[in-house]
XYZ file of C-alpha atoms in Angstrom:
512
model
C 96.685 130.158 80.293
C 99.306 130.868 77.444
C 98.226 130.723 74.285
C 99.521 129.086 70.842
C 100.500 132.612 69.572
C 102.066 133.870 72.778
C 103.840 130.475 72.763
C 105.103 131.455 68.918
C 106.543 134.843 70.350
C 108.259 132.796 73.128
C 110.254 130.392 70.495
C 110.954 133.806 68.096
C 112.269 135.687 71.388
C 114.815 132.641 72.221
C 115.333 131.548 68.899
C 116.809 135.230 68.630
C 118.726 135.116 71.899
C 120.330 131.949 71.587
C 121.261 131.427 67.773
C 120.838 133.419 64.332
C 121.043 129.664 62.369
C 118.041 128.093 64.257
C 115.441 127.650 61.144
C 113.012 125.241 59.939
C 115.820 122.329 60.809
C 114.505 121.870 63.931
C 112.122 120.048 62.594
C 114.587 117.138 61.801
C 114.499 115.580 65.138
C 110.653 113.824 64.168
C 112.709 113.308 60.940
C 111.543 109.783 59.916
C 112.989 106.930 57.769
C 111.766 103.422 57.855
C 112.850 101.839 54.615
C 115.569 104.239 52.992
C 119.244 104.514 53.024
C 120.280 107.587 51.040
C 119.337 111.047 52.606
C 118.803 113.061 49.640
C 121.007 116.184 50.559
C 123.884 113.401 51.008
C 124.364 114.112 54.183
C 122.398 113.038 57.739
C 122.493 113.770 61.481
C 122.448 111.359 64.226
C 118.987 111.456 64.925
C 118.199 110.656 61.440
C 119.935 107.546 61.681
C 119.008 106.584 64.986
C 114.623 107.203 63.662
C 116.333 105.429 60.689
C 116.974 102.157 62.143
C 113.929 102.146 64.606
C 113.840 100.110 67.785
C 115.706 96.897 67.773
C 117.935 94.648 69.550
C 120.522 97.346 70.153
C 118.000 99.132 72.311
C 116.536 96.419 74.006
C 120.429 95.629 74.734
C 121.046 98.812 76.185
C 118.152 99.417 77.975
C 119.302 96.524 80.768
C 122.587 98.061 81.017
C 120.940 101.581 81.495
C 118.464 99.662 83.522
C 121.169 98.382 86.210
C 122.291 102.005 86.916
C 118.629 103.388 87.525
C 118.221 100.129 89.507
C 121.251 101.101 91.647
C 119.917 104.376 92.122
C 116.757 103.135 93.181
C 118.499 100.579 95.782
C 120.428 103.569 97.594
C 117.278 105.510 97.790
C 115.293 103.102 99.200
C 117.557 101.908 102.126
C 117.151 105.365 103.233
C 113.668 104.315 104.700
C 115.310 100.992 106.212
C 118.407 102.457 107.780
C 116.570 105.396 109.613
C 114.592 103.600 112.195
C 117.603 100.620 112.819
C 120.202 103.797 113.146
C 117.716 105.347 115.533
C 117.367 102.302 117.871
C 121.052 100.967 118.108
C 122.488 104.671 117.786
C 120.216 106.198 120.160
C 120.014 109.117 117.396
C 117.802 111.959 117.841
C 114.799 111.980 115.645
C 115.999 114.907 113.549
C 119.443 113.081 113.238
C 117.829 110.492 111.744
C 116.096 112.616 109.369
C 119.173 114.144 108.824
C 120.391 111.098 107.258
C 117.663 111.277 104.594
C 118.216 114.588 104.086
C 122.109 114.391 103.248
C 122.032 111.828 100.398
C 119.327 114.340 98.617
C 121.527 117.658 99.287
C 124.425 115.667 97.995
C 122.261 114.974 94.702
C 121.382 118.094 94.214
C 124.577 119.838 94.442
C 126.495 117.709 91.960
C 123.853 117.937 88.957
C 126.109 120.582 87.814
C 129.549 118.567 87.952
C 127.838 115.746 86.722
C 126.390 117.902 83.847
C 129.748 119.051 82.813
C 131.608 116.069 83.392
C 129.654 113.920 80.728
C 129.389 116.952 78.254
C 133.366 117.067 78.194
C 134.556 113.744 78.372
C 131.266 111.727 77.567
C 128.420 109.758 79.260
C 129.736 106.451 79.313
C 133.219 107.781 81.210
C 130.449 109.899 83.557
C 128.424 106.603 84.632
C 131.793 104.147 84.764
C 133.028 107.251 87.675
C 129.475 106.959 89.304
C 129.458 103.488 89.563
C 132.865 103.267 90.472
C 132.426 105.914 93.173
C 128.951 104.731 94.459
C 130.221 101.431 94.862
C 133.347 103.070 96.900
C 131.579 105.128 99.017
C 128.641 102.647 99.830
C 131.087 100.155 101.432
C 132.780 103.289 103.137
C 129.158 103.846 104.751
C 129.015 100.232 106.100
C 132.341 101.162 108.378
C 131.024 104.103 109.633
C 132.273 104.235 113.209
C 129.918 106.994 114.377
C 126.923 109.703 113.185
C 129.374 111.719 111.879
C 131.093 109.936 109.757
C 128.009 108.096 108.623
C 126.419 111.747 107.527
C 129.946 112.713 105.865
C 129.888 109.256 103.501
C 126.398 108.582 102.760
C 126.553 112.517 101.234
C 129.420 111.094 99.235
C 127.350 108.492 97.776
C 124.748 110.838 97.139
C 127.334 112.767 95.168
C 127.789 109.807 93.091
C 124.567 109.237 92.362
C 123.877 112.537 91.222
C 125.143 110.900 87.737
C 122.281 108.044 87.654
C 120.166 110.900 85.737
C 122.976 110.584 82.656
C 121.853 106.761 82.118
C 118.471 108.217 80.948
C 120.457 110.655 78.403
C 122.517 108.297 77.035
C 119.817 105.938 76.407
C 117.419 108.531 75.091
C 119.763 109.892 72.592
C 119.429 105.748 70.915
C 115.676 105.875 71.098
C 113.790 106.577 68.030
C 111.306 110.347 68.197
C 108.026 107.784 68.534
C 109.154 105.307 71.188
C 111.417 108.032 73.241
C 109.078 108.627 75.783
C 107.354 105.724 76.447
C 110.624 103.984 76.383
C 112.061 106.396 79.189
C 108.746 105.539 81.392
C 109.130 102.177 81.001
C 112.749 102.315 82.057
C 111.691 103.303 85.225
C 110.686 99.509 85.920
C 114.344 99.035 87.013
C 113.404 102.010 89.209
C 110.553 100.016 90.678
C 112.833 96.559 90.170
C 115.146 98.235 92.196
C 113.310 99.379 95.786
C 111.879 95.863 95.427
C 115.302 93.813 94.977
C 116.257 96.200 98.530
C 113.446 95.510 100.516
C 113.938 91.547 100.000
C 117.305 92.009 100.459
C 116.449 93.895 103.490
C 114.480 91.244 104.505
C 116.656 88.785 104.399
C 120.083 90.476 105.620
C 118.909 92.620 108.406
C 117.539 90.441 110.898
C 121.205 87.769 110.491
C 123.859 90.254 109.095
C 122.540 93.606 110.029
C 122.338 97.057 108.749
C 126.465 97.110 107.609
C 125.911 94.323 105.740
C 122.787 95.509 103.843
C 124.801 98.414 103.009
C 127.412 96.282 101.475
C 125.615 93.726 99.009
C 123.820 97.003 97.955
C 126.121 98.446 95.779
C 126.051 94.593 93.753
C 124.321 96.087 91.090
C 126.986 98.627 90.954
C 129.798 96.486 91.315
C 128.847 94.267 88.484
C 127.857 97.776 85.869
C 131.387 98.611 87.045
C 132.847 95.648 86.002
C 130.796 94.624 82.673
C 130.932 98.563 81.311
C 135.055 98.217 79.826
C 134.127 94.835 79.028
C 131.277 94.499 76.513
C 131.306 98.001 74.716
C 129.000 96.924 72.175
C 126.245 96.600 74.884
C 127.157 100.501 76.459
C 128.769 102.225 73.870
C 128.971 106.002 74.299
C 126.615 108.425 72.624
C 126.934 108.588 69.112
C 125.262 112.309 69.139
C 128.276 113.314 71.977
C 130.969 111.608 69.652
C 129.670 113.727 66.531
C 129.087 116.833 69.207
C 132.609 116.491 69.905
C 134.369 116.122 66.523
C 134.823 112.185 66.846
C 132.686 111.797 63.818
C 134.592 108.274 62.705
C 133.734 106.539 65.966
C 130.050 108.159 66.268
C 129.831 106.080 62.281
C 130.994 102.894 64.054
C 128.912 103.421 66.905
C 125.964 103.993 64.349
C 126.846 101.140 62.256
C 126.826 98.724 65.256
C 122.925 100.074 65.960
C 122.283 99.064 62.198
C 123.869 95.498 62.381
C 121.972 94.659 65.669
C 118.584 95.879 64.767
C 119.176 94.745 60.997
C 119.224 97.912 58.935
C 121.178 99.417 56.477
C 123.769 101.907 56.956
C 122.915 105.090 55.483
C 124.587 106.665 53.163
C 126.246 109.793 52.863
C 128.397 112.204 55.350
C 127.398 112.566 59.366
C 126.813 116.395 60.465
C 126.492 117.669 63.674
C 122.794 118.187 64.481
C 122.155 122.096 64.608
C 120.127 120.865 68.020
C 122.642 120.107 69.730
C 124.614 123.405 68.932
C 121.708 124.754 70.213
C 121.092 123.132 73.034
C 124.248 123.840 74.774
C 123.438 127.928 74.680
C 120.353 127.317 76.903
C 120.307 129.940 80.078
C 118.526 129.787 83.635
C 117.528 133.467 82.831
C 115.908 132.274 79.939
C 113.437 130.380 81.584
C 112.119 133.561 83.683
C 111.407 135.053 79.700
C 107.825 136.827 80.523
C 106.116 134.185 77.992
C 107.514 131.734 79.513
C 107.547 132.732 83.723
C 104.672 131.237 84.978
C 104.881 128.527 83.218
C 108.941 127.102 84.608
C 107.080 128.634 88.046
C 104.141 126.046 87.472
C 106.403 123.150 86.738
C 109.055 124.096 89.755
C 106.263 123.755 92.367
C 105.059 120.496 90.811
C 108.512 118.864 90.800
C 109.155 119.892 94.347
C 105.852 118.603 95.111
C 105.847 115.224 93.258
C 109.015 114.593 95.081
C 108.096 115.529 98.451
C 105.056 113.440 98.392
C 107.031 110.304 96.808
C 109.764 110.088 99.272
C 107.276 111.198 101.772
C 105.442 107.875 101.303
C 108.222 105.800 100.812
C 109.480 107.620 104.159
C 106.607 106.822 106.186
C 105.539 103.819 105.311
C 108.299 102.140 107.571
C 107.067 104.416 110.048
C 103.728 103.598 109.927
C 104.415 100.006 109.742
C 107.058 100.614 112.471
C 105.074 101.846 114.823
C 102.194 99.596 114.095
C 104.328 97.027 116.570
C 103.509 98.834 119.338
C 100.164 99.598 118.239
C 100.435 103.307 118.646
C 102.679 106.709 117.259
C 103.997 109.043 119.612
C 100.718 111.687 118.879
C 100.199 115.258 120.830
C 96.819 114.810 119.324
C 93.496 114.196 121.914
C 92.540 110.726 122.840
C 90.043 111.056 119.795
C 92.495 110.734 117.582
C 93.474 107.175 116.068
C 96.434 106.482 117.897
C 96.309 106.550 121.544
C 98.184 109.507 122.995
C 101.416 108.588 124.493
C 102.759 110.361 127.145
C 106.633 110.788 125.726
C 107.519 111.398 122.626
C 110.989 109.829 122.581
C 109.555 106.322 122.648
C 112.135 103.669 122.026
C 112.245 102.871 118.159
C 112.177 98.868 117.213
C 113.957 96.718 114.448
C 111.652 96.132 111.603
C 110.072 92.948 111.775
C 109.721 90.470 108.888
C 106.140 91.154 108.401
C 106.732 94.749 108.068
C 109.411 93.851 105.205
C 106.469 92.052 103.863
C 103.968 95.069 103.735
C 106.620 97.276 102.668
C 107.613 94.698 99.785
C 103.363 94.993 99.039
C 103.614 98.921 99.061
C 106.684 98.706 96.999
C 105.491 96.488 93.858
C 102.482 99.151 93.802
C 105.121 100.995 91.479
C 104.379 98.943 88.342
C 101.060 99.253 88.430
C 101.396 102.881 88.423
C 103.764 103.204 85.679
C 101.806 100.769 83.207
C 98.637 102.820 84.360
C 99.795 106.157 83.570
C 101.327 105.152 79.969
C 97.813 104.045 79.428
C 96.050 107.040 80.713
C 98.524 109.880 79.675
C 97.561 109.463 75.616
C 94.139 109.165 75.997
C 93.721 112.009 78.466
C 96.820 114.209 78.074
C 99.258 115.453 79.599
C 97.875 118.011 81.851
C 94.657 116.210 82.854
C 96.631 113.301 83.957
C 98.194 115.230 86.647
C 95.661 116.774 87.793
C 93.665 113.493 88.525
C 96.584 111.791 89.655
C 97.228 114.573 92.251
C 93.867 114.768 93.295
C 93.420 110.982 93.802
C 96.493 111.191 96.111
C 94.871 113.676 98.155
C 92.038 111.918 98.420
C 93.881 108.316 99.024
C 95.600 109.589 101.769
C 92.230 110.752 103.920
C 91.953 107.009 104.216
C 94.712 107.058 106.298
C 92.648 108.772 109.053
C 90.540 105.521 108.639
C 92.223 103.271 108.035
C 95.748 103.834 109.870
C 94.487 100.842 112.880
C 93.676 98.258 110.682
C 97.201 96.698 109.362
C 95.574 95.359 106.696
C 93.931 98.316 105.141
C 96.981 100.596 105.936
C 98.927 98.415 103.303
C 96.025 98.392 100.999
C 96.193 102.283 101.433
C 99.481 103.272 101.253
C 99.915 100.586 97.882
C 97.367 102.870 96.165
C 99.055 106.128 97.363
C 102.204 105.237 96.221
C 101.256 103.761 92.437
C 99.484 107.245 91.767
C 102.742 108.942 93.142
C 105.009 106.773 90.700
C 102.766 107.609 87.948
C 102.408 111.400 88.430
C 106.515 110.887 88.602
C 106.214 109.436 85.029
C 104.038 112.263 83.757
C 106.266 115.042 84.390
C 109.028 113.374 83.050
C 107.088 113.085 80.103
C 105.434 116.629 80.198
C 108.394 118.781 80.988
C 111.106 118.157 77.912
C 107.769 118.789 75.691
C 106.546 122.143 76.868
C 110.242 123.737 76.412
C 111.387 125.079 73.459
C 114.890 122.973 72.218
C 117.372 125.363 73.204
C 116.023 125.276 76.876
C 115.027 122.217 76.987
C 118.144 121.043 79.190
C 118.278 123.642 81.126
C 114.454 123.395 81.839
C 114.393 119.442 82.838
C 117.657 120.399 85.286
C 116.217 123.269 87.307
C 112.874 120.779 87.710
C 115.302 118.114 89.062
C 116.874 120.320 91.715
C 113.545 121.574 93.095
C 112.671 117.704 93.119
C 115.877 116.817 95.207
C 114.828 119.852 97.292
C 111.353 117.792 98.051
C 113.386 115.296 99.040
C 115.295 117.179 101.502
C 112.012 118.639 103.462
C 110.022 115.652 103.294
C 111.942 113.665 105.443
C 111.530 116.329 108.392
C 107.143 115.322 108.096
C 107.416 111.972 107.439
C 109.939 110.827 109.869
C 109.948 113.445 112.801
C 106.441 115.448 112.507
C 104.695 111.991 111.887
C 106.085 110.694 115.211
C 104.700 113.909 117.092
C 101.616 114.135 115.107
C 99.783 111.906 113.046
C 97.075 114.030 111.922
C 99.024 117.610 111.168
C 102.131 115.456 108.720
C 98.997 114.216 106.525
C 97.494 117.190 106.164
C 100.557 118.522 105.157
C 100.731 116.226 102.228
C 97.440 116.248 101.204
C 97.268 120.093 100.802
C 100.663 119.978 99.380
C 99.253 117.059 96.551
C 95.880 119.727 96.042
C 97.844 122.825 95.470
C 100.085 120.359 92.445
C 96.719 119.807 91.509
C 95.464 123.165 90.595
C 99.251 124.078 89.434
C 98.779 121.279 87.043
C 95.764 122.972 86.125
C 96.969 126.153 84.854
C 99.753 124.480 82.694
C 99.687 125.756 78.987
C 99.626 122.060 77.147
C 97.869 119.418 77.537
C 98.666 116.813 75.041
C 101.830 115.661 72.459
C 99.256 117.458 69.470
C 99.176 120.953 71.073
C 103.214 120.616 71.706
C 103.724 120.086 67.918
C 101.264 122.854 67.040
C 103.055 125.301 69.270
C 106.746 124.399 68.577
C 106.394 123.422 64.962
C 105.159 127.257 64.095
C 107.597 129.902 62.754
């Protein structure tokens, strides 16, 4: 456990590192103004004018723009779990090829966080997701010609290249949001997320058992074929950041930018001349080393595991529901287990893989929608209980939701009433670090901090699909247990976290 005055030392030891000019102005980012249009010093930042103006039209605007990327994103994640078992059956893939498949779209994610990075901090976010969707929509009909495995594997790690960039939608909408709605106006942006794997799943179910897999590929990328399209067109609904424009010494266009925010959500323009925020100077000097500071260690450690784990269990869900729902056709899973067990042992474990059927679309729809429930239940939960506590009981009550399975695994019914539960608690533990991990590092590391989290998350997602699509088949019993020690040890890592609520984070980072 870190204290408050061991978290002081931390900010003095950066602070020191990174810039000589980081003083009390830090403290302008909670800077607040409701009613008033001159700053007194004559002069005002971007996120001065942005609490300024408050939450309005412009952001309500934006957010379904923003919204139809992260939608996207979630579309091409979630055919993932619909194209491995149809590959598997009309391929005659291997069942590590077809994990394979999973596996590629994540490693492709991962390693173009960097490009990505640098691409929108040179020529802007908007340019950054126009490329993405441009690319993404490219690629994804590319997949849909694949003539074999291999090409399949080359272009569907293309795609999840491209959507490597979906993370920038989240930046460029944060950086409109007033200090007291930002996060639980990120959280609820992940309804598109949710939105998203729902709109695929219908779509799955009504495409694959006419059109086919190809196909399903193809009117996937819709959503990105019409943010594409709209994006050049109406650039008063997506303009690009005002805090990149001043950043980058367009000041007169970051004014008109800000000027449009004030005419939609009917404020005045303030007076007086735009300056470049001294956080985002600072923000741009943030280093991985920094993170490994001896204040700081256990604590990036802490959140590392908890990413990798929140991600591993998510996709692992997602990943074998279809299986579960898959092999509930044939009434059994290819087990090594004894006859005790709760699927009969079979005596192969290469059994012949089956289109999905329409009512498994149906339970996978069910398991699906479990995300908003999740989301609205965490926002709820996360203020009244913290930070901290809310991941440990969300963690916990995954663990313990998934012992059901044992139970419950034979009974189609229950199985869907199971894995709904399992994977609204996963959403919402999703939502909590999101919401946790920009507060608990200082500002100059705070980018730096959220990135490294997201690659050990996209690693998750490239082990997962190795115990929910290929252990699961060979073993029922050993892939749970895997994920329910996995969701006990996030537990007790969520446990020895410094913070537990937005007070303490003030406290801490508000001290020179």
């Amino acid at each position: 456990m870190e204290s408050s005055s061991g978290y002081q030392n931390l900010t003095e030891t950066v602070d020191r590192k990174i810039s000589n000019t980081f003083t009390a102005k830090r403290q302008a980012q909670d800077f607040e103004m409701s009613n008033v249009t001159v700053v007194p010093d004559e002069t005002y930042t971007v996120a001065q004018a942005v609490d300024a103006f408050g939450f309005g039209k412009f952001q309500v605007k934006l957010s379904l723009f923003t919204g139809l990327c992260w939608m996207a994103d979630s579309m091409e994640t979630t055919i993932l779990s619909i194209l491995s078992p149809t590959l598997h059956y009309e391929w005659q893939i291997t069942l590590f090829q077809e994990a394979l498949v999973t596996t590629i779209v994540f490693l492709g994610m991962m390693l173009s966080l960097p490009f990505w990075g640098s691409f929108s901090d040179k020529f802007g976010r908007k340019p950054a997701l126009t490329l993405c969707s441009v690319l993404l929509f490219y690629f994804g009909i590319l997949s849909s010609m694949s003539p074999n495995y291999t090409w399949l594997l080359i272009l569907r790690g293309l795609v999840g290249f491209a959507i490597g960039c979906s993370p920038q939608s989240v930046t460029l909408y944060a950086e409109f949001l007033p200090c007291k709605q930002r996060a639980k106006c990120v959280v609820l942006l992940d309804c598109f997320w949710a939105l998203g794997a729902c709109f695929e799943v219908l779509l799955a179910l009504i495409v694959m058992p006419t059109l086919g897999w190809k196909w399903l590929l193809v009117l996937s990328t819709a959503p990105l074929l019409g943010f594409a399209c709209v994006c050049p067109v109406i650039k008063h609904w997506l303009p690009e950041s005002a805090r990149y424009l001043v950043a980058s010494g367009q000041t007169d266009k970051a004014i008109d930018t800000l000027k449009k925010v004030a005419h939609d959500n009917g404020k005045p323009m303030l007076l007086g001349r735009l300056v470049v925020d001294d956080i985002v100077l600072e923000e741009k000097n943030g280093r991985f080393t920094d993170l490994l500071l001896p204040q700081l260690r256990v604590t990036s450690i802490l959140l590392w595991f908890i990413w990798l784990v929140c991600a591993f269990c998510y996709y692992g869900i997602v990943l074998m529901s279809t299986g579960l729902f898959e092999s509930g056709n044939n009434n059994r899973i290819c087990s090594a287990n004894l006859d005790g067990d709760i699927f009969k042992t079979v005596q192969t474990c290469t059994a012949e893989s089956h289109y999905l059927t329409t009512h498994d679309y149906i339970d996978l729809l069910w398991t699906t929608l479990a995300e908003f429930p999740g989301i609205f239940a965490t926002i709820y939960v996360i203020d009244r209980f913290g930070r901290k506590i809310t991941l440990v009981f969300q963690f916990t009550m995954f663990a313990i939701n998934l012992i059901f399975l044992f139970q419950f695994a034979k009974n189609r019914v229950l199985l869907t009433i199971t894995l709904f539960f399992a994977r609204g608690i996963i959403a919402g533990v999703f939502q909590a670090v999101y919401v946790y991990t920009p507060e608990i590092y200082p500002t100059p590391l705070r980018t730096i901090g959220v990135g490294t989290c997201s690659a050990m998350a996209r690693l998750g997602a490239m082990v997962t699909p190795y115990i929910a699509q290929v252990l699961l088949k060979s073993s029922f019993t050993t892939s749970i247990i895997i994920y329910i020690t996995a969701a006990l040890l996030a537990a007790i890592a969520s446990s020895l976290l410094p913070i537990n609520n937005e007070r303490n984070v003030k406290e801490y980072t508000e001290k020179d």
